[in-house]
Coordinates of C-alpha atoms (C1' of nucleotides) in Angstrom, one line a residue:
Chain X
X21 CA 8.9 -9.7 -31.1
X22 CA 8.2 -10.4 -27.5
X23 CA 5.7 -12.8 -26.3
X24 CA 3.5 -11.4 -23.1
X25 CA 5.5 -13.1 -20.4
X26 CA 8.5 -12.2 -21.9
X27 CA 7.1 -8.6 -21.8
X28 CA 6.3 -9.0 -18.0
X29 CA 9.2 -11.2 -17.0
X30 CA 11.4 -8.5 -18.3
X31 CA 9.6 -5.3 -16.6
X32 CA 8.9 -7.1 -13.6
X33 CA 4.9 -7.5 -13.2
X34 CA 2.7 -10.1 -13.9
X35 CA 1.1 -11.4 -17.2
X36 CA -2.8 -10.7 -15.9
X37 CA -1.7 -7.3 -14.7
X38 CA -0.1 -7.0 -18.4
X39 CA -4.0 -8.0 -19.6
X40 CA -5.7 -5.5 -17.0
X41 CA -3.3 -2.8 -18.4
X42 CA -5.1 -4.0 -21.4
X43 CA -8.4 -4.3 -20.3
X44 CA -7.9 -0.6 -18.8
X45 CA -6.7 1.1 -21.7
X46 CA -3.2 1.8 -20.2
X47 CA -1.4 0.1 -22.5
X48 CA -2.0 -0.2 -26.5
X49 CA -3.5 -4.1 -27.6
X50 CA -0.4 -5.5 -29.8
X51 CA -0.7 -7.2 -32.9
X52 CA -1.7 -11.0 -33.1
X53 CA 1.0 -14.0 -34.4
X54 CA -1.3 -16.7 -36.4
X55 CA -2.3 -18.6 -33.4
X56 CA -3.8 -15.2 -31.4
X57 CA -0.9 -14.6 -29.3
X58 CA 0.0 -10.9 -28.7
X59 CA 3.6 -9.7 -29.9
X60 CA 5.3 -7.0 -28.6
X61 CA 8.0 -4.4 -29.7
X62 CA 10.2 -1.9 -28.3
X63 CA 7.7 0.9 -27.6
X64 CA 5.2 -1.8 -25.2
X65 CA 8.1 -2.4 -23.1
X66 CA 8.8 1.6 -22.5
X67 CA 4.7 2.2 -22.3
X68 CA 4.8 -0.7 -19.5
X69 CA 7.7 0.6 -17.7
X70 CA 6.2 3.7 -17.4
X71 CA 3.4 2.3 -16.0
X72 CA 4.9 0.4 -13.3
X73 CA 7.3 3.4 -12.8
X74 CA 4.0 4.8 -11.5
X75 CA 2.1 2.7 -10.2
X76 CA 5.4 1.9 -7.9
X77 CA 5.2 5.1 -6.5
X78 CA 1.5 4.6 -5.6
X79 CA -0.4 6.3 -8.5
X80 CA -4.0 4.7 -8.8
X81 CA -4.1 3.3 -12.6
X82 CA -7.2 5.5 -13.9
X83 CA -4.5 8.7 -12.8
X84 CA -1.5 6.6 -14.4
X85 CA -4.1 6.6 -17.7
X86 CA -4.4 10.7 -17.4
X87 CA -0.5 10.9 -17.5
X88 CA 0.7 8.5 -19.9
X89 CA -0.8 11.0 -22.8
X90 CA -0.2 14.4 -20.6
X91 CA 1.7 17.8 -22.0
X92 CA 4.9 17.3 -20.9
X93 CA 4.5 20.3 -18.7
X94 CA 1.6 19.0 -16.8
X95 CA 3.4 15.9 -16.8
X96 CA 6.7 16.7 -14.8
X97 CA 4.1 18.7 -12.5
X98 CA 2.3 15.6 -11.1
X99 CA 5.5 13.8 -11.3
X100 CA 6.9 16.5 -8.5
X101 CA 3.8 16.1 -6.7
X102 CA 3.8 12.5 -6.7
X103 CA 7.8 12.4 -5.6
X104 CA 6.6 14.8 -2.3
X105 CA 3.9 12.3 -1.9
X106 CA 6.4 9.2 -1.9
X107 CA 8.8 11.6 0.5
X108 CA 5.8 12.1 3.2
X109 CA 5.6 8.3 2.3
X110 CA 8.7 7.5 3.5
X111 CA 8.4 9.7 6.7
X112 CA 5.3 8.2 7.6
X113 CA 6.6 4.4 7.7
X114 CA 9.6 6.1 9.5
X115 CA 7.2 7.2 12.1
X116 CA 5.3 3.9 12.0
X117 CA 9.1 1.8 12.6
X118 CA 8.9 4.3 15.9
X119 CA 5.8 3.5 17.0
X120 CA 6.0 -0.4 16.3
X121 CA 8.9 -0.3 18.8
X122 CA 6.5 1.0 21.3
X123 CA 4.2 -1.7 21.0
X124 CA 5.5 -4.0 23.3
X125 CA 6.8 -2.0 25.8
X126 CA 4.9 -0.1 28.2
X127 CA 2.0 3.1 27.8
X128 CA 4.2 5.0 25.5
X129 CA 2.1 4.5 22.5
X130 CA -1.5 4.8 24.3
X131 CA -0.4 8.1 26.2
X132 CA 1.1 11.8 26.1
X133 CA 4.8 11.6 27.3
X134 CA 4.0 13.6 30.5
X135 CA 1.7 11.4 31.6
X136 CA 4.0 8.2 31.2
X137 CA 5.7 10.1 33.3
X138 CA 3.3 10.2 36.0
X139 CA 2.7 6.7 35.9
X140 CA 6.7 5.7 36.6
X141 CA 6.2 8.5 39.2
X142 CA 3.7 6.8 40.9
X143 CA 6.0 3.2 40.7
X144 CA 8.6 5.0 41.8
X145 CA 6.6 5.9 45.1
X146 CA 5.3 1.9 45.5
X147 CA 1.8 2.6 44.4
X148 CA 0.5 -1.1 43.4
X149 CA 0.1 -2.1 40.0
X150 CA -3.7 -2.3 39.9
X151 CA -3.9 1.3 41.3
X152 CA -1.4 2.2 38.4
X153 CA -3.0 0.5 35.8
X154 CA -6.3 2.0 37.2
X155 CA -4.7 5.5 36.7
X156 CA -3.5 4.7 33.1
X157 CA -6.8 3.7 32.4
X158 CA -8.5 7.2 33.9
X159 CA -6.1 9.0 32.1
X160 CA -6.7 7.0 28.5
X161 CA -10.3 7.5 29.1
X162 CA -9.7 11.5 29.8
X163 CA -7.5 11.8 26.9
X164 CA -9.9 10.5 24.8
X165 CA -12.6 12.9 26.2
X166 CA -10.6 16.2 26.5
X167 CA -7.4 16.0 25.3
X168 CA -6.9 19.1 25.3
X169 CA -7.4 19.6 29.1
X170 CA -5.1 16.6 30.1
X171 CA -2.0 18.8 30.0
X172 CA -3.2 20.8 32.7
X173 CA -4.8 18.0 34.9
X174 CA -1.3 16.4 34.9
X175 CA 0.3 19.2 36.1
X176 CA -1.4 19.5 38.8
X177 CA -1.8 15.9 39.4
X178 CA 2.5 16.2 39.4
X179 CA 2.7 19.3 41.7
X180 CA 0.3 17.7 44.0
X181 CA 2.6 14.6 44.2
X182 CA 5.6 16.8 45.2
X183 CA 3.3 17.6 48.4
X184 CA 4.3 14.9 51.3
X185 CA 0.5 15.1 52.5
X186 CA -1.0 14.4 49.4
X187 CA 1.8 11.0 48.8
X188 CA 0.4 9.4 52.4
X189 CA -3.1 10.0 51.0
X190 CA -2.8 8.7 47.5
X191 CA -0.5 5.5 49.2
X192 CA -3.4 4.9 51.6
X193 CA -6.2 5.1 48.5
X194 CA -3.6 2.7 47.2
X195 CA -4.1 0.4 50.0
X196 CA -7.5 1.0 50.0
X197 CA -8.1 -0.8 47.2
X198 CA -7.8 -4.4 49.6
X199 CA -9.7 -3.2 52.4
X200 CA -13.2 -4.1 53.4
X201 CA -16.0 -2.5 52.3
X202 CA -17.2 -0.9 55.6
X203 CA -13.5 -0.7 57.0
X204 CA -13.6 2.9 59.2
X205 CA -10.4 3.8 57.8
X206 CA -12.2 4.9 54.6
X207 CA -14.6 7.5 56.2
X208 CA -11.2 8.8 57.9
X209 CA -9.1 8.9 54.4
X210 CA -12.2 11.1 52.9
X211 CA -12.1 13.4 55.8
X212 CA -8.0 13.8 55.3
X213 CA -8.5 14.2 51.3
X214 CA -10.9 17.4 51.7
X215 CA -8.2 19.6 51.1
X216 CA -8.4 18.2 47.5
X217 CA -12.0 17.3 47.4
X218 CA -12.3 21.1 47.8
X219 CA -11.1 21.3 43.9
X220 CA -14.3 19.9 42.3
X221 CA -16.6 22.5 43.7
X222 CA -17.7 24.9 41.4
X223 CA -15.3 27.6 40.2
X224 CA -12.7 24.7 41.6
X225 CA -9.8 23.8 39.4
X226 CA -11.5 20.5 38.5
X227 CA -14.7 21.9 38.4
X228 CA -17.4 19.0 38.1
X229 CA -17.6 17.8 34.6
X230 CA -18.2 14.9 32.5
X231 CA -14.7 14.0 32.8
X232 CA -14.8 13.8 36.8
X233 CA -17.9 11.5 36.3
X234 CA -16.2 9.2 33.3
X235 CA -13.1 8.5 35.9
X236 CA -15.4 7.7 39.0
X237 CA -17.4 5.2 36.9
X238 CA -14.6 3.6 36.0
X239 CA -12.4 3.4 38.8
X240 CA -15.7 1.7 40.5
X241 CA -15.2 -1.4 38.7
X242 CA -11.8 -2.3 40.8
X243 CA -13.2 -3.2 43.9
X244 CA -16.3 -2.3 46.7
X245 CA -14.0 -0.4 49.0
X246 CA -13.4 2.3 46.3
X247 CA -16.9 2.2 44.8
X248 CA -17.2 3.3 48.6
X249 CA -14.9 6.0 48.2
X250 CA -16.6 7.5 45.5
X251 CA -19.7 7.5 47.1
X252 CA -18.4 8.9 50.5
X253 CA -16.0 11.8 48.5
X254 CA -19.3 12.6 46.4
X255 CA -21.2 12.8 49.9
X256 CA -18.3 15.0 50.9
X257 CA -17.9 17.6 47.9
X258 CA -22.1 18.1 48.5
X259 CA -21.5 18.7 51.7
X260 CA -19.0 21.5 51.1
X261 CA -20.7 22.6 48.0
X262 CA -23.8 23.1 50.7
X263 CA -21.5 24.5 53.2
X264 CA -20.4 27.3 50.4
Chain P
X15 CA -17.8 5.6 27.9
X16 CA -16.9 6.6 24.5
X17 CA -18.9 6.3 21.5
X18 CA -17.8 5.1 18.7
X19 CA -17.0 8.1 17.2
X20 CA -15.1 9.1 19.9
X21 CA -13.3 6.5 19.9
X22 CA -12.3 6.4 16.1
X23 CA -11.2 9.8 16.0
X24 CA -9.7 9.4 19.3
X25 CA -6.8 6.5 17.7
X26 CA -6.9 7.7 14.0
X27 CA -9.8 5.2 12.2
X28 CA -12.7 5.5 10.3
X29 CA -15.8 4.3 12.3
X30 CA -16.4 2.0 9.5
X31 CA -13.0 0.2 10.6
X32 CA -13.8 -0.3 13.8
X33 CA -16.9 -2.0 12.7
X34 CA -15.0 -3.8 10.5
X35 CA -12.5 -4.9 13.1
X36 CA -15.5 -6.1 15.2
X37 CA -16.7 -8.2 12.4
X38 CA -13.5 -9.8 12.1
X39 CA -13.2 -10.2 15.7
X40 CA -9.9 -8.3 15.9
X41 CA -11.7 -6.1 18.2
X42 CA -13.8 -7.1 21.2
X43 CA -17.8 -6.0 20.5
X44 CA -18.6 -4.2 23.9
X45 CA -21.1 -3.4 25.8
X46 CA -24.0 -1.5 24.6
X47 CA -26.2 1.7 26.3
X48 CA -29.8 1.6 26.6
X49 CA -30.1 2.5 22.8
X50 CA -28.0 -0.2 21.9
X51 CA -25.1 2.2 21.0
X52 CA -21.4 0.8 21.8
X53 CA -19.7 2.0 24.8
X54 CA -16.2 1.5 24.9
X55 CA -13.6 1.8 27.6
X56 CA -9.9 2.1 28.0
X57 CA -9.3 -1.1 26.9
X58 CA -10.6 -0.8 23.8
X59 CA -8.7 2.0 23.1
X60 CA -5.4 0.3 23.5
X61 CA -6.6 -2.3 21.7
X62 CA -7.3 -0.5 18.8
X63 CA -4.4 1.5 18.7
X64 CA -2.2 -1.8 18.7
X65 CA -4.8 -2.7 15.4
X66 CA -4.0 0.6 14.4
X67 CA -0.3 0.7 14.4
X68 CA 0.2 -3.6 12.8
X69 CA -1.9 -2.4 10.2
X70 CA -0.4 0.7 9.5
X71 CA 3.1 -1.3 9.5
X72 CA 1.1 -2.6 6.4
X73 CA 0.3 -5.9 8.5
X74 CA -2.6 -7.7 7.2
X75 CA -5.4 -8.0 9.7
X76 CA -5.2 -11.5 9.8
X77 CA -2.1 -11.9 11.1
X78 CA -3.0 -9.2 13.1
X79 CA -5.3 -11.2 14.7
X80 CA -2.4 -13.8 15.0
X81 CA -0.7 -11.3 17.0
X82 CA -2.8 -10.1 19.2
X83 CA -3.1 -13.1 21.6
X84 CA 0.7 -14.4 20.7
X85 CA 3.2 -14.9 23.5
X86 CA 5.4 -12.0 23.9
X87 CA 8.2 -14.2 22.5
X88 CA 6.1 -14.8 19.5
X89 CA 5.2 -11.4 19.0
X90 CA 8.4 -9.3 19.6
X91 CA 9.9 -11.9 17.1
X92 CA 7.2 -10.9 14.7
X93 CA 7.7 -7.3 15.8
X94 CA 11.0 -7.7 14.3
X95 CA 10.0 -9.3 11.5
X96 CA 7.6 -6.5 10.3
X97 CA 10.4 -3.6 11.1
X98 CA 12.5 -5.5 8.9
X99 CA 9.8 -5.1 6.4
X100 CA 9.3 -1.9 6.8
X101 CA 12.8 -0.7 6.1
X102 CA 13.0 -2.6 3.3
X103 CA 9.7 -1.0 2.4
X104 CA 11.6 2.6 2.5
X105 CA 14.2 1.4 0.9
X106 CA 12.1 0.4 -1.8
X107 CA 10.3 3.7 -2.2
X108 CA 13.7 5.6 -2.0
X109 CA 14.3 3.1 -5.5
X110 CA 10.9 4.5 -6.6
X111 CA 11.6 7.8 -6.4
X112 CA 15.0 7.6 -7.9
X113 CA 13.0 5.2 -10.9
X114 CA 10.6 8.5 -11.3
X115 CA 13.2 11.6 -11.5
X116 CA 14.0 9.1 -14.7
X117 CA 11.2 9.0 -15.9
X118 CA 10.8 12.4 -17.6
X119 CA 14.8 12.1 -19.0
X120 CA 15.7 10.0 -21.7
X121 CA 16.2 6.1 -22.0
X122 CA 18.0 5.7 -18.5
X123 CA 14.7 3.9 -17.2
X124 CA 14.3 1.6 -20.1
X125 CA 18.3 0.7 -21.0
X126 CA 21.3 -0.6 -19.2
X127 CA 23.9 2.4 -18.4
X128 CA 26.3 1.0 -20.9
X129 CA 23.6 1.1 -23.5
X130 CA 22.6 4.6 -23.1
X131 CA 26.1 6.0 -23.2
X132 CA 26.7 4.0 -26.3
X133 CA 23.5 5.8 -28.0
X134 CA 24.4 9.3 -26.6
X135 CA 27.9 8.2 -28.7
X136 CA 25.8 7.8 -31.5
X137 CA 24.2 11.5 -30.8
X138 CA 27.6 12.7 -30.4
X139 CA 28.9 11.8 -34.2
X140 CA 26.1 12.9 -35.7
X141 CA 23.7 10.1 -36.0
X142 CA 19.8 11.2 -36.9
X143 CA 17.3 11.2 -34.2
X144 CA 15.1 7.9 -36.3
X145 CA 18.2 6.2 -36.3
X146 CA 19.3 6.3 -32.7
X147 CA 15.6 5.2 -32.0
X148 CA 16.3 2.1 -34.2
X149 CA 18.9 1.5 -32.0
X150 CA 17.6 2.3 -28.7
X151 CA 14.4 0.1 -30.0
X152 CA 16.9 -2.6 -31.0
X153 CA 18.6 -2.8 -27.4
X154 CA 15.2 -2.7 -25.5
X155 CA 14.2 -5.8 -27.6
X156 CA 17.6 -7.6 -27.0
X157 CA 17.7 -6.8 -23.3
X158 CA 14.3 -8.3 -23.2
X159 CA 15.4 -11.5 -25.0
X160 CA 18.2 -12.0 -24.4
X161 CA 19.7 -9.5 -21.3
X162 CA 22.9 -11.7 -20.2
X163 CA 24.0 -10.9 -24.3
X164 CA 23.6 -7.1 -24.0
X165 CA 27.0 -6.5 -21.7
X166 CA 29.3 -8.8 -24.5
X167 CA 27.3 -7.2 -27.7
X168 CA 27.3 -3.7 -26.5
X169 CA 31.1 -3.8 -25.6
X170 CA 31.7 -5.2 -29.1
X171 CA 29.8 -2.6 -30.7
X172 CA 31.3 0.6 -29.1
X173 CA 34.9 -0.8 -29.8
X174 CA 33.3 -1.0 -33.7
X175 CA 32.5 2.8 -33.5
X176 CA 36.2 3.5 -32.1
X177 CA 37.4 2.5 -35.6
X178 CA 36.8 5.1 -38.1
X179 CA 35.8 2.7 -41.0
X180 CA 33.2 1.4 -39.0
X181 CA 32.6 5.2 -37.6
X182 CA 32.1 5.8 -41.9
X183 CA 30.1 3.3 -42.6
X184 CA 27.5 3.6 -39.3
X185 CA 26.9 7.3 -41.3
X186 CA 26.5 5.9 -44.3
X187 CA 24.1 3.1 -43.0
X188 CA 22.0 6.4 -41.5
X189 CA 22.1 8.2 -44.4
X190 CA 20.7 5.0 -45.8
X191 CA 17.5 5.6 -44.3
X192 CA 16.1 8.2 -46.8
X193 CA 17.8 7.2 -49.9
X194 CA 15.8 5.5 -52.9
X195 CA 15.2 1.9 -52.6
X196 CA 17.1 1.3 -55.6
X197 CA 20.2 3.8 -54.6
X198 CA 23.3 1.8 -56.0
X199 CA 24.9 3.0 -53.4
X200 CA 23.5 0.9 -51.3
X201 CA 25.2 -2.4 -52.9
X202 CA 28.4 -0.8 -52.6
X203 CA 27.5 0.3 -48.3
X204 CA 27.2 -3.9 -48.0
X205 CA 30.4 -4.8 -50.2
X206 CA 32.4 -2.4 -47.5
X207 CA 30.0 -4.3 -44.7
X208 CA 31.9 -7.4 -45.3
X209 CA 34.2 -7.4 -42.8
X210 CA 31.7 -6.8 -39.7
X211 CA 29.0 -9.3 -41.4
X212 CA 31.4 -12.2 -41.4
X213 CA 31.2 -12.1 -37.4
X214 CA 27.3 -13.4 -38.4
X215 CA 28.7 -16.5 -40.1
X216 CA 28.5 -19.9 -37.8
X217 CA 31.0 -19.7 -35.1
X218 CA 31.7 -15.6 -35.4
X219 CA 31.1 -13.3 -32.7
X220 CA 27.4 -12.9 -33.3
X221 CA 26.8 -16.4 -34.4
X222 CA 23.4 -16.1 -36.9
X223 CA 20.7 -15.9 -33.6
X224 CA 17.6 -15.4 -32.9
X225 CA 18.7 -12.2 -31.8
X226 CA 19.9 -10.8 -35.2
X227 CA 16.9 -12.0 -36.9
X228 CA 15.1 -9.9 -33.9
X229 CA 16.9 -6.8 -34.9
X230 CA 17.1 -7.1 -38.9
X231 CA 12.9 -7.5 -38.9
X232 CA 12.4 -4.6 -36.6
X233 CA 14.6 -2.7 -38.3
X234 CA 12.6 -3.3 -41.5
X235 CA 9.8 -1.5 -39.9
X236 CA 12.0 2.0 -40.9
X237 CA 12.5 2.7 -44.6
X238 CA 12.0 0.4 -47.7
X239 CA 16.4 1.3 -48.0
X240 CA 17.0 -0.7 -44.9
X241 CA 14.8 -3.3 -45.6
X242 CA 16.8 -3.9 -49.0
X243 CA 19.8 -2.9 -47.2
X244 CA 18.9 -6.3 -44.8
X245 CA 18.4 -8.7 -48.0
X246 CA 21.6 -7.4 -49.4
X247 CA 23.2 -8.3 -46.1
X248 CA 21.7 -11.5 -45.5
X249 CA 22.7 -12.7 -49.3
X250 CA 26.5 -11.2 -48.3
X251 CA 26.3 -13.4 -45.2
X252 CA 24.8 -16.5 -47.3
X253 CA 27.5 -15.9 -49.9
X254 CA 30.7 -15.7 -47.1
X255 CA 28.8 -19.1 -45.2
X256 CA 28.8 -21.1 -48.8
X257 CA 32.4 -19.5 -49.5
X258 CA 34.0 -20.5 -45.8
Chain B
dT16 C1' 2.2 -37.6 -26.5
dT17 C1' 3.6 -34.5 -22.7
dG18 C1' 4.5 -30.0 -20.7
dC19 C1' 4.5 -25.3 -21.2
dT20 C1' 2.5 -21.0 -22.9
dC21 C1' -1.1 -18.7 -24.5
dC22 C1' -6.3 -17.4 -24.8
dT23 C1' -10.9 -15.6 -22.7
dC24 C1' -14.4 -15.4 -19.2
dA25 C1' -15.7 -14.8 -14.6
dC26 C1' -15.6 -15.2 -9.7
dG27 C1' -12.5 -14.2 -5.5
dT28 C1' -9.7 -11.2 -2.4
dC29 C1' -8.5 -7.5 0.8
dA30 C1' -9.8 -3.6 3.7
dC31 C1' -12.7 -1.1 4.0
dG32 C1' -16.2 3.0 1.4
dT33 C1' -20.7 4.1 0.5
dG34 C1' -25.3 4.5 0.3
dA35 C1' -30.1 2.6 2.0
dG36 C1' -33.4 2.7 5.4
dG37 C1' -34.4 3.3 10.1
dT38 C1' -33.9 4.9 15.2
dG39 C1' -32.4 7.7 19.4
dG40 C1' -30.7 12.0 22.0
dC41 C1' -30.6 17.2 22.2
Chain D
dT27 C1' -39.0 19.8 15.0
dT28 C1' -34.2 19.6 13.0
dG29 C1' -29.6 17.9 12.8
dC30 C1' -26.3 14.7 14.3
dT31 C1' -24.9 10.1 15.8
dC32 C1' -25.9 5.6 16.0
dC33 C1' -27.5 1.0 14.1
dT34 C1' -27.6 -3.1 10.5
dC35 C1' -27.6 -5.0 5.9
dA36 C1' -25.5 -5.2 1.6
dC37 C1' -23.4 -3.8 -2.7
dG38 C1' -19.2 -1.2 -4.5
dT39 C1' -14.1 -0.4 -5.1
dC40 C1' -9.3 -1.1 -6.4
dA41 C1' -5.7 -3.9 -8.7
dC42 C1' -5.2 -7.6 -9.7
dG43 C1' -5.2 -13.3 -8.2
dT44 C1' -7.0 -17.5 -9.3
dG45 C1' -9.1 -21.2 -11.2
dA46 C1' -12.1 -23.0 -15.4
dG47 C1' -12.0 -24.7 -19.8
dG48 C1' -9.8 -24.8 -24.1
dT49 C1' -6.0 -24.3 -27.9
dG50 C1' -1.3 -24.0 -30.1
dG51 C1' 4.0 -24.9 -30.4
dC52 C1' 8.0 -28.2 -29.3

DNA sequence: TTGCTCCTCACGTCACGTGAGGTGGC
DNA sequence: TTGCTCCTCACGTCACGTGAGGTGGC
């Protein structure tokens, strides 16, 4: 006969998870030796296998209990569906590997690939790191709110890039960022960006929502000369919302 | 801003966690609206999903918290570390799932390989199912005691059934099992026994251990024949000990 | 005698889950 | 007004871990 920690050293658990099996019901109290010890035989050492076999693969104990006196029918059924569940297991910590190798470099993990994308566009073109950061900010912040309108706003956002007039006005809002709060150059930039302002009127493509509010907010915070921005723009788009 | 709520379901957590994560100060508390509701911005969201990904990689949220204000050194190095983890992780459910297509087939979960071939052997000359469980009982208890034995013993005993003495006297032994306790047969089975029992005498193969004292009260537990069958054997091994 | 194993309570741990009771926005 | 979200306690859960205090075998 087997003393308890032989029992456990030999299946590979613990002697108080032995006693909880116990304690649960999972696995049968043994007979007693004269000083109160429990002995154990063949048949505890297959019963305890089997419950590490399962609880291994992730089965909560009080289901372990239901199986260990199942139909065998029954029982080969929930084994199959607890072998898928180890399989999607397995895939899952795959996919967490990936994203662990995202986390220390770059967006990747916080953003849609497109709109990484975007963001190296921009560094590509010399745009400063705060105005990028700004960006990756808007664009968490909008993918959060509407994700499922961010796939269109970026490709907009990349066809206007491709335009030569709207690069000089997105480098200058870039430069903007430094400038003083009552420089003249910012009335100028808002009269050069109406083309685009033009696209938050109603029926526009960017059509004044919450969203267009939620990235003016926010972009506020970087410094005076583009809270100024936003206020002049928003001057601007009721000026041509008037006009219309 | 996003609520709460937004912001959970945004990165893939209960509410509740991100709570939680505030209590634990993994997560800056931010702001809060006129009602007192949380607002969170961008930040927060790439906060959380780095949260969301260490503890997903199984990481324990205090060492999460370790992390999250490490030097990049530091935490690409533990980066590393917790990958390593987590394809030895998949490596170990890939074990688990092999461990439960076992589980519904026969002894290969509770025996060594050698063991089970050596009891389908048994099977295979005709051996009765109660029998081979003595056996198989047998061997579970002696891998548990003693498991660096099992390879030497085992080998022993399957170059014993390649002789066709032993081969006889194994179907007598099962036969044994249902005769009548006072068969006279069964005096004659131990006379032909000799040769195998004097490997039980001091200095033979299976010197008198605890091991055959393991197996000879276990197998008592069968038919009042065996149990005779085991005095008979144990006088037989007295007798050859006095005589050598 | 000392060290090791065994025993039975019973509280602790980890990462939240789950009401309980109440308030604010649409 | 109703339903939904938010808030703060605070106890519950799951599978044991970890002493606490005591006994038995070598």
């Amino acid at each position: 006969m087997l003393t308890i920690s032989q029992l456990a050293d030999h299946v590979g658990v613990t002697v108080r998870a032995v006693r909880h099996y116990h304690q649960r019901g999972l696995l049968a109290e043994p007979g007693r030796d004269a000083s109160g010890y429990r002995r154990y035989g063949a048949q505890a050492v297959i019963d305890l296998i089997r419950i590490k076999t399962l609880t291994d693969a992730g089965v909560p104990l009080a289901r372990v209990a239901e199986l260990l006196d199942a139909e065998p029918e029954r029982f080969s059924q929930a084994v199959a569906e607890i072998d898928a569940a180890l399989a999607q297991r397995i895939r899952d910590l795959r996919r967490h590997r990936r994203s662990l190798a995202d986390l220390a470099g770059g967006e990747r993990l916080f953003l849609p690939a497109e709109v990484v994308d975007f963001l190296d566009r921009l560094r590509v073109l010399g745009v400063g790191a705060r105005t990028v950061q700004m960006e990756r900010d808007n664009w968490i912040m909008l993918s959060a709110h509407s994700p499922g309108q961010v796939p269109g706003w970026i490709a907009q956002k990349r066809a206007d890039l491709a335009d030569p007039l709207y690069q000089r006005l997105y480098l200058a809002y870039d430069q903007a960022l430094d400038w003083d709060v009552d420089d003249p150059r910012l009335e100028r930039l808002v009269e050069e960006m109406e083309p685009y302002l033009e696209r938050q009127l109603p029926g526009g493509a960017n059509a004044g929502s919450a969203a267009t509010e939620l990235v003016a907010s926010h972009t506020n915070d970087y410094s005076p000369a583009w809270e100024r921005l936003n206020r002049l723009a928003a001057k601007k788009i009721a000026e041509l919302s008037g006009r219309g």
